Each structure stands twice: as C-alpha cells, then as structure tokens.
PDB file of C-alpha atoms (C1' of nucleotides) in Angstrom:
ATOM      1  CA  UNK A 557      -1.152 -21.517  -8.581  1.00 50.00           C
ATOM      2  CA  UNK A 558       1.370 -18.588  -7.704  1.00 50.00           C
ATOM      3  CA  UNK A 559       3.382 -19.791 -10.929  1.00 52.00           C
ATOM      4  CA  UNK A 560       0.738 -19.616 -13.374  1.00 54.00           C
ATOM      5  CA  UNK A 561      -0.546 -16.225 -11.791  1.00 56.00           C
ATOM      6  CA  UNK A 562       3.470 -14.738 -12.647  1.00 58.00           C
ATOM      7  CA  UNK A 563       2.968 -15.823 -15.687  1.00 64.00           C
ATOM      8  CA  UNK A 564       0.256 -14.198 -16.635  1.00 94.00           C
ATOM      9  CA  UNK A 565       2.454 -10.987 -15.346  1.00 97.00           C
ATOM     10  CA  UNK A 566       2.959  -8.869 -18.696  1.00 98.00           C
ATOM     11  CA  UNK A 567       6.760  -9.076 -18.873  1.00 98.00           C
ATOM     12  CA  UNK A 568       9.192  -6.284 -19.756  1.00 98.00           C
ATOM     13  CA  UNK A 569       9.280  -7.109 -23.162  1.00 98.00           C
ATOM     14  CA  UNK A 570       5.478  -6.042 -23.672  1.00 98.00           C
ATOM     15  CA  UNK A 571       6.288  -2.038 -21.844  1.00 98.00           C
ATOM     16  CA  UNK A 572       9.773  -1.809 -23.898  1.00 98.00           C
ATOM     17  CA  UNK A 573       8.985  -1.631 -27.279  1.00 98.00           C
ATOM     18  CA  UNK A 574       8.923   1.002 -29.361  1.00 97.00           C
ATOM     19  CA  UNK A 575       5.401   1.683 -30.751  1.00 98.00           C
ATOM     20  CA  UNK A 576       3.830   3.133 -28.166  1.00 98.00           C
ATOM     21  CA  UNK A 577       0.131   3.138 -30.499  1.00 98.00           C
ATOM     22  CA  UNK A 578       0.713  -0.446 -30.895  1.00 98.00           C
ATOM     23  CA  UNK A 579       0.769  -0.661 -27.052  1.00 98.00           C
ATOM     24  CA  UNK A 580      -2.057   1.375 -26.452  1.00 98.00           C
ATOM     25  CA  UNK A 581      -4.392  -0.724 -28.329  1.00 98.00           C
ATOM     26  CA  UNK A 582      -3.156  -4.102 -27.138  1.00 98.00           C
ATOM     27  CA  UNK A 583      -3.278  -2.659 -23.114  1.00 98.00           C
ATOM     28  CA  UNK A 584      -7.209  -3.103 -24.176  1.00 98.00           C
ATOM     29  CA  UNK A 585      -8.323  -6.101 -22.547  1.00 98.00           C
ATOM     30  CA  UNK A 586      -5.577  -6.876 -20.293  1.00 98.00           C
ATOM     31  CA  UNK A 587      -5.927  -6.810 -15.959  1.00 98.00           C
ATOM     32  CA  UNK A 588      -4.759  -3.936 -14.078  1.00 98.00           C
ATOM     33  CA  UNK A 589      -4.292  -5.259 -10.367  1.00 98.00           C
ATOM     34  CA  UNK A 590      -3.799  -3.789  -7.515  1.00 98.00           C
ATOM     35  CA  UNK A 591      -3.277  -5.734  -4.001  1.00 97.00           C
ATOM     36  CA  UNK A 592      -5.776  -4.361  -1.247  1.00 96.00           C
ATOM     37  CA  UNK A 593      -4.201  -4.069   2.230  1.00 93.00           C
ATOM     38  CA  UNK A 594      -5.799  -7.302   3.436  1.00 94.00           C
ATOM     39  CA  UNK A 595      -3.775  -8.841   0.351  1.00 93.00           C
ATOM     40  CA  UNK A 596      -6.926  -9.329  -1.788  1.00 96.00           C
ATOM     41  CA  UNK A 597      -7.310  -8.718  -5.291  1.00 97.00           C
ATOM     42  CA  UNK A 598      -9.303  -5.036  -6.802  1.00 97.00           C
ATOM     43  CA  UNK A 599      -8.541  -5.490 -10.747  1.00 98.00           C
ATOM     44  CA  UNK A 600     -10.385  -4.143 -13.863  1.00 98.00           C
ATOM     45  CA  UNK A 601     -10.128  -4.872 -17.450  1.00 98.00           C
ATOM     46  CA  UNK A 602      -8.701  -1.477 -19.092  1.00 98.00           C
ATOM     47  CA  UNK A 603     -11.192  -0.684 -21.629  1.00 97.00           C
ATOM     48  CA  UNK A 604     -10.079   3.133 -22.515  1.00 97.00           C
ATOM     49  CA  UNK A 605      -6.385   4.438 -23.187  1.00 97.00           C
ATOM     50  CA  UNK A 606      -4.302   7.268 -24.247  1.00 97.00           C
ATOM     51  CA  UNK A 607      -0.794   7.674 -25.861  1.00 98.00           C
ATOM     52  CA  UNK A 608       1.008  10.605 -25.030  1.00 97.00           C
ATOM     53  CA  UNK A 609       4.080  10.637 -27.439  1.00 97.00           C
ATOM     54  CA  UNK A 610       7.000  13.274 -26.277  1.00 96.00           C
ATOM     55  CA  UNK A 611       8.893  15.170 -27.233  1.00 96.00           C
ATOM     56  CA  UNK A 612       7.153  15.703 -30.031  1.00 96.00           C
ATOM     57  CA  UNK A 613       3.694  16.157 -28.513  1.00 96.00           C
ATOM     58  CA  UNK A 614       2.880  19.178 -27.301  1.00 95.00           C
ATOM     59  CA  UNK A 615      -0.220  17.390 -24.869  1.00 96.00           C
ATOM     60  CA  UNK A 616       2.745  15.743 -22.919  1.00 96.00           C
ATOM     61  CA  UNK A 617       4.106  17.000 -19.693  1.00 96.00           C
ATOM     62  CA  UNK A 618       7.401  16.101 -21.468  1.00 96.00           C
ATOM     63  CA  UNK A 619       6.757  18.063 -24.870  1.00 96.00           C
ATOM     64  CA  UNK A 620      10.463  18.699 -25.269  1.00 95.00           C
ATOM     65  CA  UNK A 621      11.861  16.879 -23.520  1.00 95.00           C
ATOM     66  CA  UNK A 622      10.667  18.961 -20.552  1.00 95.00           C
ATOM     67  CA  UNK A 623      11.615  17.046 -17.141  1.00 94.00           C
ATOM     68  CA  UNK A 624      10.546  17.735 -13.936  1.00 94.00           C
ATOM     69  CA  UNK A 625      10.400  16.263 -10.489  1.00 92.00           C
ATOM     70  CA  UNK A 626       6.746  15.872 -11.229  1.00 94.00           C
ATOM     71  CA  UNK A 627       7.000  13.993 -14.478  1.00 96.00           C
ATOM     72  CA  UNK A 628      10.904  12.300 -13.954  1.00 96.00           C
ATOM     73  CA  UNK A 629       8.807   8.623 -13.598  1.00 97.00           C
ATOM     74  CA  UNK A 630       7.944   9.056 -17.159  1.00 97.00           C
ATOM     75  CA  UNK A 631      11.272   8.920 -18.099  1.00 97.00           C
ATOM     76  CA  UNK A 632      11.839   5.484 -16.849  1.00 97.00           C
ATOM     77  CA  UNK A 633      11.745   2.355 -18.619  1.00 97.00           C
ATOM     78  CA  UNK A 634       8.942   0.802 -20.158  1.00 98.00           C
ATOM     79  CA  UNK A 635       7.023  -1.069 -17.348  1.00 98.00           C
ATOM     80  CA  UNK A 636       7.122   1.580 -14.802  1.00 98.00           C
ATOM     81  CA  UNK A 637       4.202   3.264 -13.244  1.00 98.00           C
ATOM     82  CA  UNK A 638       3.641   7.277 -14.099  1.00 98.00           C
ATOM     83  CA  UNK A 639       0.753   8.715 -11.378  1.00 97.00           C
ATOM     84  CA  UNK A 640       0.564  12.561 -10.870  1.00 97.00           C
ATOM     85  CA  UNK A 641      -1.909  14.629  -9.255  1.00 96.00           C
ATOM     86  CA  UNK A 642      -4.496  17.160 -10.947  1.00 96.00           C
ATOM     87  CA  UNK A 643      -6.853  19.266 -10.373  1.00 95.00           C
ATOM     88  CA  UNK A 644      -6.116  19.593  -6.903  1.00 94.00           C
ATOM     89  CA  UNK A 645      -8.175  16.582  -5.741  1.00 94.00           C
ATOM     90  CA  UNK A 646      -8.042  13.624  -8.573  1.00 96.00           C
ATOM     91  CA  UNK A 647      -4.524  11.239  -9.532  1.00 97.00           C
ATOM     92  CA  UNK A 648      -4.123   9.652 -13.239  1.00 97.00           C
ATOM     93  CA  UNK A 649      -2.513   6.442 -13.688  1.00 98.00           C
ATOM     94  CA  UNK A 650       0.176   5.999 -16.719  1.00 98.00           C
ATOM     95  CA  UNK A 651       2.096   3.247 -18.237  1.00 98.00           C
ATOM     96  CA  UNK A 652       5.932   4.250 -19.193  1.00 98.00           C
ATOM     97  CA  UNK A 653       6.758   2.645 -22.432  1.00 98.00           C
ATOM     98  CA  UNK A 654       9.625   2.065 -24.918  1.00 97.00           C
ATOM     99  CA  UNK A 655      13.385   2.634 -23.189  1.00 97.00           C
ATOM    100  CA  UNK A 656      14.843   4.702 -20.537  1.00 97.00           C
ATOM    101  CA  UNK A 657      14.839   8.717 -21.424  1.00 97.00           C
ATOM    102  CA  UNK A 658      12.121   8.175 -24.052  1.00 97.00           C
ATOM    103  CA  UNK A 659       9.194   9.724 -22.259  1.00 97.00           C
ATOM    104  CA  UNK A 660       6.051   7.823 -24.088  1.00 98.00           C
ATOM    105  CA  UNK A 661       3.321   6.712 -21.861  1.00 98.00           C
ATOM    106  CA  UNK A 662      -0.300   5.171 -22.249  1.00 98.00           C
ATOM    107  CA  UNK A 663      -2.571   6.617 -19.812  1.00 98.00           C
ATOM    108  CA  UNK A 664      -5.555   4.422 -18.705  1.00 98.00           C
ATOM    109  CA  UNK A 665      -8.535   6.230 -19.096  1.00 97.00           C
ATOM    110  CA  UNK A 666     -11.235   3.509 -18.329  1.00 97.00           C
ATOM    111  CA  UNK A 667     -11.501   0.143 -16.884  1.00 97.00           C
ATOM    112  CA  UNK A 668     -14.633  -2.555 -16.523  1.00 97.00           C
ATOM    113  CA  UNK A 669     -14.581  -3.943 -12.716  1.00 97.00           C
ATOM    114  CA  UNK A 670     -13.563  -7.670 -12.114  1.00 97.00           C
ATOM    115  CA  UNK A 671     -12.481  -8.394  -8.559  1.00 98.00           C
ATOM    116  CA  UNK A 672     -13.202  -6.588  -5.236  1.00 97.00           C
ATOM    117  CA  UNK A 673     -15.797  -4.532  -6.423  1.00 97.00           C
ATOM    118  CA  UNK A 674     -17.450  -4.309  -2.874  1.00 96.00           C
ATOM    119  CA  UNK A 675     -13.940  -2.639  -1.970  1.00 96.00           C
ATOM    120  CA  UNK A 676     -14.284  -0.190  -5.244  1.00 97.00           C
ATOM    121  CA  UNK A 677     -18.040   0.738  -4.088  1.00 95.00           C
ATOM    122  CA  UNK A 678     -16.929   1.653  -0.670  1.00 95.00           C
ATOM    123  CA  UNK A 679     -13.725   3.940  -1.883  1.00 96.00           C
ATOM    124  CA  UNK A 680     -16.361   5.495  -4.698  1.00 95.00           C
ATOM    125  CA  UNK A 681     -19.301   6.109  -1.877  1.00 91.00           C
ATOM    126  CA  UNK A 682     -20.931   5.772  -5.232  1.00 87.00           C
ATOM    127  CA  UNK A 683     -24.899   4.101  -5.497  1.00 82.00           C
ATOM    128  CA  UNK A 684     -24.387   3.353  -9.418  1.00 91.00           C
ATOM    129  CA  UNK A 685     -22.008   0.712 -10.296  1.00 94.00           C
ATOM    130  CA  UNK A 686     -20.944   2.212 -13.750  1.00 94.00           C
ATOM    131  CA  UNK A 687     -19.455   5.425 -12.141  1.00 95.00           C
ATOM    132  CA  UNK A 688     -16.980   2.599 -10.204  1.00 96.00           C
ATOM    133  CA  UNK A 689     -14.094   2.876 -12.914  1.00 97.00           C
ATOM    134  CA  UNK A 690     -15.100   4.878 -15.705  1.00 96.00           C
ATOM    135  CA  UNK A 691     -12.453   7.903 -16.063  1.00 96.00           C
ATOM    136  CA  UNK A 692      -8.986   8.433 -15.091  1.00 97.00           C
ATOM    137  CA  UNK A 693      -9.934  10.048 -11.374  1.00 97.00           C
ATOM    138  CA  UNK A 694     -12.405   7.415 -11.118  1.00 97.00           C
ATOM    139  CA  UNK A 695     -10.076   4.429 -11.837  1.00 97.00           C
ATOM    140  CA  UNK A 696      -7.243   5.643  -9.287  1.00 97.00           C
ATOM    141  CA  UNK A 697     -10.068   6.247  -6.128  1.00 97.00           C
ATOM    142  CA  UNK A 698     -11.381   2.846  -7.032  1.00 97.00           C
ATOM    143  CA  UNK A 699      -8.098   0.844  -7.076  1.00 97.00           C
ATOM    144  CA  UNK A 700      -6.221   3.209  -4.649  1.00 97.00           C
ATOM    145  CA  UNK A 701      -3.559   4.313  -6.768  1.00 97.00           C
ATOM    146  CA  UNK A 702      -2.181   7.458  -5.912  1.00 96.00           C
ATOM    147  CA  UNK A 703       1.359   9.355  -5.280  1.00 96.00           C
ATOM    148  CA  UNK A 704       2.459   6.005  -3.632  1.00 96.00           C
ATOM    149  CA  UNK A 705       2.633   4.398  -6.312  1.00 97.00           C
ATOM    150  CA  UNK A 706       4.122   6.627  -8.889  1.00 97.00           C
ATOM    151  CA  UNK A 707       7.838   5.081 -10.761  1.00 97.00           C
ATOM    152  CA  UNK A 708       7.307   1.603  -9.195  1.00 97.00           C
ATOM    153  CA  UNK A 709       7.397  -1.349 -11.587  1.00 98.00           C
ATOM    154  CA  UNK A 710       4.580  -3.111 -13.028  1.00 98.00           C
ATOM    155  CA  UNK A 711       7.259  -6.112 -12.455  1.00 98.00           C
ATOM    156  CA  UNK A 712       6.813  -5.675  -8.888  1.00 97.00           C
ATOM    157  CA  UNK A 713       4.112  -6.703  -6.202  1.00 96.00           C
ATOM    158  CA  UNK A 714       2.512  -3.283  -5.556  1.00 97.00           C
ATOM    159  CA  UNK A 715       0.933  -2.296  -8.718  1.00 98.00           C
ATOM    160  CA  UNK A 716       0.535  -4.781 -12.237  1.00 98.00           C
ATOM    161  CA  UNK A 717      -0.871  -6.202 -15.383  1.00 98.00           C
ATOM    162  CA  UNK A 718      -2.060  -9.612 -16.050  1.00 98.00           C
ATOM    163  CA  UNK A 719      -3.326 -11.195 -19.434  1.00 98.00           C
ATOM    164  CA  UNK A 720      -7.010 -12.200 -19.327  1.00 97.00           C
ATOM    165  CA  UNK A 721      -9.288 -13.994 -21.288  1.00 96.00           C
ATOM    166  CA  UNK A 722     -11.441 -10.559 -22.223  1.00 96.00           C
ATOM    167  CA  UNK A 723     -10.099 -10.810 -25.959  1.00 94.00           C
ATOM    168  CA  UNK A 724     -10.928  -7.558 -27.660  1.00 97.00           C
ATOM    169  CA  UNK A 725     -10.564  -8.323 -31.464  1.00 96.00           C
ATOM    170  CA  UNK A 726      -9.489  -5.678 -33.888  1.00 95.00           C
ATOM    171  CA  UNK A 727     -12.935  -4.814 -35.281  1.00 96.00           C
ATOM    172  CA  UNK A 728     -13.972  -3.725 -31.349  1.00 96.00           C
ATOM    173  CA  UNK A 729     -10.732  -1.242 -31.208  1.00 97.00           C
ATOM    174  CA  UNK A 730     -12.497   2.319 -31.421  1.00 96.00           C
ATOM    175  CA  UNK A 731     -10.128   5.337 -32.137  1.00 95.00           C
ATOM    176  CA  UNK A 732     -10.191   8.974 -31.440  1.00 94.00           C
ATOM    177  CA  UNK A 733      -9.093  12.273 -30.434  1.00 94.00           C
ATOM    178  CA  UNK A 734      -7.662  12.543 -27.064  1.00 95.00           C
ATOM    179  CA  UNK A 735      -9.587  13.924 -23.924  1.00 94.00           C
ATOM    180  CA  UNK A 736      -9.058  17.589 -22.468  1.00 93.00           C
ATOM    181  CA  UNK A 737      -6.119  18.566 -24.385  1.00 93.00           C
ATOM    182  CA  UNK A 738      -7.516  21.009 -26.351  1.00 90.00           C
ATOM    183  CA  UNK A 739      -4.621  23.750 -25.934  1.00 90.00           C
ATOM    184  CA  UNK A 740      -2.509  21.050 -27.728  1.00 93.00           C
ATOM    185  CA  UNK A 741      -2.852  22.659 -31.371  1.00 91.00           C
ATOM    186  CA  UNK A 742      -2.379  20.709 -33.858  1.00 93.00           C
ATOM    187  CA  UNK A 743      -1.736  16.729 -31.847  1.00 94.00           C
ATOM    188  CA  UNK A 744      -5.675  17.525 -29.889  1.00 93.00           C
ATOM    189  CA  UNK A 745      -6.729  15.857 -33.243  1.00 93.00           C
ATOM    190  CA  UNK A 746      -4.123  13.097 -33.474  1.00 95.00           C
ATOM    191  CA  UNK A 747      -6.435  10.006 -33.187  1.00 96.00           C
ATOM    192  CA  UNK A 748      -4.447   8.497 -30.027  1.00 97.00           C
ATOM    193  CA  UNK A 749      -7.213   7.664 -27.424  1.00 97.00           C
ATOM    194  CA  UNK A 750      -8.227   4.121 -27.966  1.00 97.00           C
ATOM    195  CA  UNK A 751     -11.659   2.311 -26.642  1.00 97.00           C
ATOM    196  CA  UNK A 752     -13.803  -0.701 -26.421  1.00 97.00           C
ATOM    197  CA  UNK A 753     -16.379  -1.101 -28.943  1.00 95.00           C
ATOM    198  CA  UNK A 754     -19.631  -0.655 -26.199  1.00 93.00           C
ATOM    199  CA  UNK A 755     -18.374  -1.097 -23.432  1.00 95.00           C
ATOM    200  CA  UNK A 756     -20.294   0.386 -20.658  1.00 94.00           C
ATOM    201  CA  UNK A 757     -17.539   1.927 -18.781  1.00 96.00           C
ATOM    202  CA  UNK A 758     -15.530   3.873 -21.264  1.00 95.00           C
ATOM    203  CA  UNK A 759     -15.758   7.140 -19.817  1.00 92.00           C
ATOM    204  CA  UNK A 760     -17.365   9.702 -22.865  1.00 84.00           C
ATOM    205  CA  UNK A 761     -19.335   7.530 -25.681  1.00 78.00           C
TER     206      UNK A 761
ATOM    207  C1'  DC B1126     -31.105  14.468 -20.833  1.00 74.25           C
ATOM    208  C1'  DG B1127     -27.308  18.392 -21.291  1.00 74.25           C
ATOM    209  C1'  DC B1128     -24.585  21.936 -19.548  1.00 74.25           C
ATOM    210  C1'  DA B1129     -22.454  25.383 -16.206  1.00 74.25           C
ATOM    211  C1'  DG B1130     -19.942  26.021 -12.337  1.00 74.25           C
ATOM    212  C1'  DG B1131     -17.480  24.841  -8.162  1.00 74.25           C
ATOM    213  C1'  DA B1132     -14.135  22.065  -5.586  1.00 74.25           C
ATOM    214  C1'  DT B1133      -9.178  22.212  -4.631  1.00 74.25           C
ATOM    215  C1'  DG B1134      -3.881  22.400  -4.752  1.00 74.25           C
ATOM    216  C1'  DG B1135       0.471  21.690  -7.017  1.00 74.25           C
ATOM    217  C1'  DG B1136       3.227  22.738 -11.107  1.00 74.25           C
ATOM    218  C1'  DC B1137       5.008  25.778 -14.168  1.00 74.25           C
ATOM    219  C1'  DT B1138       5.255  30.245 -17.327  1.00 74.25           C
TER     220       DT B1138
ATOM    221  C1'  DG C1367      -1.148  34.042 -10.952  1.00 74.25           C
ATOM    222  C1'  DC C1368      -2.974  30.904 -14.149  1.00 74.25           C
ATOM    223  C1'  DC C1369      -3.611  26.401 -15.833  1.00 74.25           C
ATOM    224  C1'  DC C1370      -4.942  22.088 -15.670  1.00 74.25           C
ATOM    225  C1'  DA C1371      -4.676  14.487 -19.370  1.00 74.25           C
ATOM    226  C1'  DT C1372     -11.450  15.568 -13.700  1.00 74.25           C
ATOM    227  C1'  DC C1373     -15.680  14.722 -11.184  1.00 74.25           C
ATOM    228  C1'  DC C1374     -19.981  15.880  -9.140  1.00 74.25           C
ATOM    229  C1'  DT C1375     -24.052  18.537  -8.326  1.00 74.25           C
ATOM    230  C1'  DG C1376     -27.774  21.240  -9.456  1.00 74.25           C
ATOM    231  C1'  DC C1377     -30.564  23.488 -12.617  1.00 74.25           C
ATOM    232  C1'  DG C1378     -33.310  24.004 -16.853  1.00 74.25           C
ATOM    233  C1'  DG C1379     -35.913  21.867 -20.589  1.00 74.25           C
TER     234       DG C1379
END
DNA sequence: CGCAGGATGGGCT
DNA sequence: GCCCATCCTGCGG
C-alpha cells in the first residue's frame, strides 16, 4: 500500500523539465497533498494554474533575475515548493520548475476538494463548500500551507503531488490571461493561466 | 447579481 | 511610502 502510494509521487523528472507551459497544463488534474497533524490526508485536484516565466517576465518576483530572501526558493530546482506571503494576511503556493537558478514556477490558483474536507471547512469557517479551495489564499488556509513550507521538496513527506485518475483531456484545458498582474505591460496578456473546462472551483469563470 | 472598499503587513523602489 | 500573483462584506439595483 505505502509502495504504490510513492509511486504515484510525481518524480523529479516531471518538475525538471524545461517547458514550464507544458507543465502548467499537465499539473491540471494531478493531487496536491498535504499531511494533517494527526497524519491524515487534506488533498485537492489542482484545477487552475499559472506560469510565471523569469527573467523575462516582468509579472515575476524574479523579472531579471531579481533575487531576494523572499523569492531565493524559486530559484531552486524543479520540485521544490515556492510559498510567500501577500497582502498582509493571505500565502500563495508555487511549484519551482526546470533546473537550479532558472526561476520558472507554476502557481496553483485553484483546486477541487478530495480528502479531509471536514478539516478544510473548519480552517475556512466557511458555510459554502465551493469557497473551500477556489483561489490561491483560499487553497493555502484550506490545506495549511504557509511560510513553513516554503523551499521544501515535493519529494519529501511534508508537502506533494500524486497522479490521480481525474484525467483532464486536452479539449477541457482552458487558457488565458493571468490574474492581478495588470502592471505587467505587455506579458498581463500572455495567455499563461490555465483552467478546467467547468469546473466549479476555478476561482474567476 | 456586481462592484467598492477595507483588512493587514512585509518587500522593495 | 507605496505596492501588492487576495478575500470578504456590505450596499445598490
């Protein structure tokens, strides 16, 4: 049982390649998990992402190679976790992609609840079920990802994805404009957010 | 239903 | 000192 769970573990091969848009759209479908302290399972099926593509892009906190202590995670290698803090009260959860000191990362805009929900309604304090996991600041309260968690390894046992059986097929991959970056001139039109076809939880439809 | 405004604090120009 | 890769509430129609 343990082995077949591992291997549905995403391996490092998946985070380190280079097309980050590639990874983006195939993150659709797969389960985030996230132990609970009592050792059970709160997961989602991501259902929303973004690519944010330094240096180039100028909606990256590393446009230019900028690097701070705020966004050094997201220079890791591919398979590492990149959470920061915003708007004074809300985290967002990234995935680091392609090699080390190549800042691309996919952040995870949306998921669809699978297990411990009843944990994910108590963190929320939320009556409506479809407010559980659907936005960035949402996703993080639900699961309990926060500063904690930021440059550990989606290898490791705090924070991963799985593989699942919610197959998204290429016809249900939506594509748009990115969220909130308007300032971002001329990449707040590159079409780099990537959604569900209907699905309920993707966070502006 | 849509939209305006407030909450709230750390990062960076 | 200003700017956020957001969320929630309350108000008007």
């Amino acid at each position: 049982m343990q082995e077949s769970k591992e291997k549905r573990k995403l391996p490092r091969e998946f985070y380190t390649r280079h097309d980050i848009l590639v990874i983006a759209r195939e993150l659709l479908g797969k389960l985030l998990v996230v132990p609970a302290a009592d050792g059970s399972r709160v997961s989602g099926f991501i259902v929303e992402t973004e690519a944010y593509i330094a240096p180039e892009d100028k909606a990256s906190h590393a446009y230019n190679f900028r690097r701070t202590q705020r966004n050094e995670s997201s220079y890791s290698i591919g398979g590492a976790v990149y959470v920061f803090f915003i708007y004074g009260m809300y985290f967002q959860f990234n995935v680091v992609t392609n090699v080390i000191d190549v800042p691309h990362v996919v952040l995870i805009r949306a998921l669809e609840p699978f297990e411990g929900v009843e944990i994910m309604r108590e963190r929320r304090k939320t009556a409506n079920d479809k407010n559980l996991t659907s936005g960035p600041g949402k996703l993080c309260i639900a699961l309990g990802i926060d500063r904690n968690l930021n440059n550990e390894d989606l290898l490791g046992e705090k924070i991963w994805i799985e593989e699942s059986d919610f197959k998204v097929s290429g016809k249900n991959v939506m594509s748009g404009k990115r969220i909130g970056i308007d300032y971002a001139e001329e990449f707040a039109e590159k079409p780099w957010r990537f959604w569900v076809k209907d699905n309920l939880f993707v966070s502006r439809r």
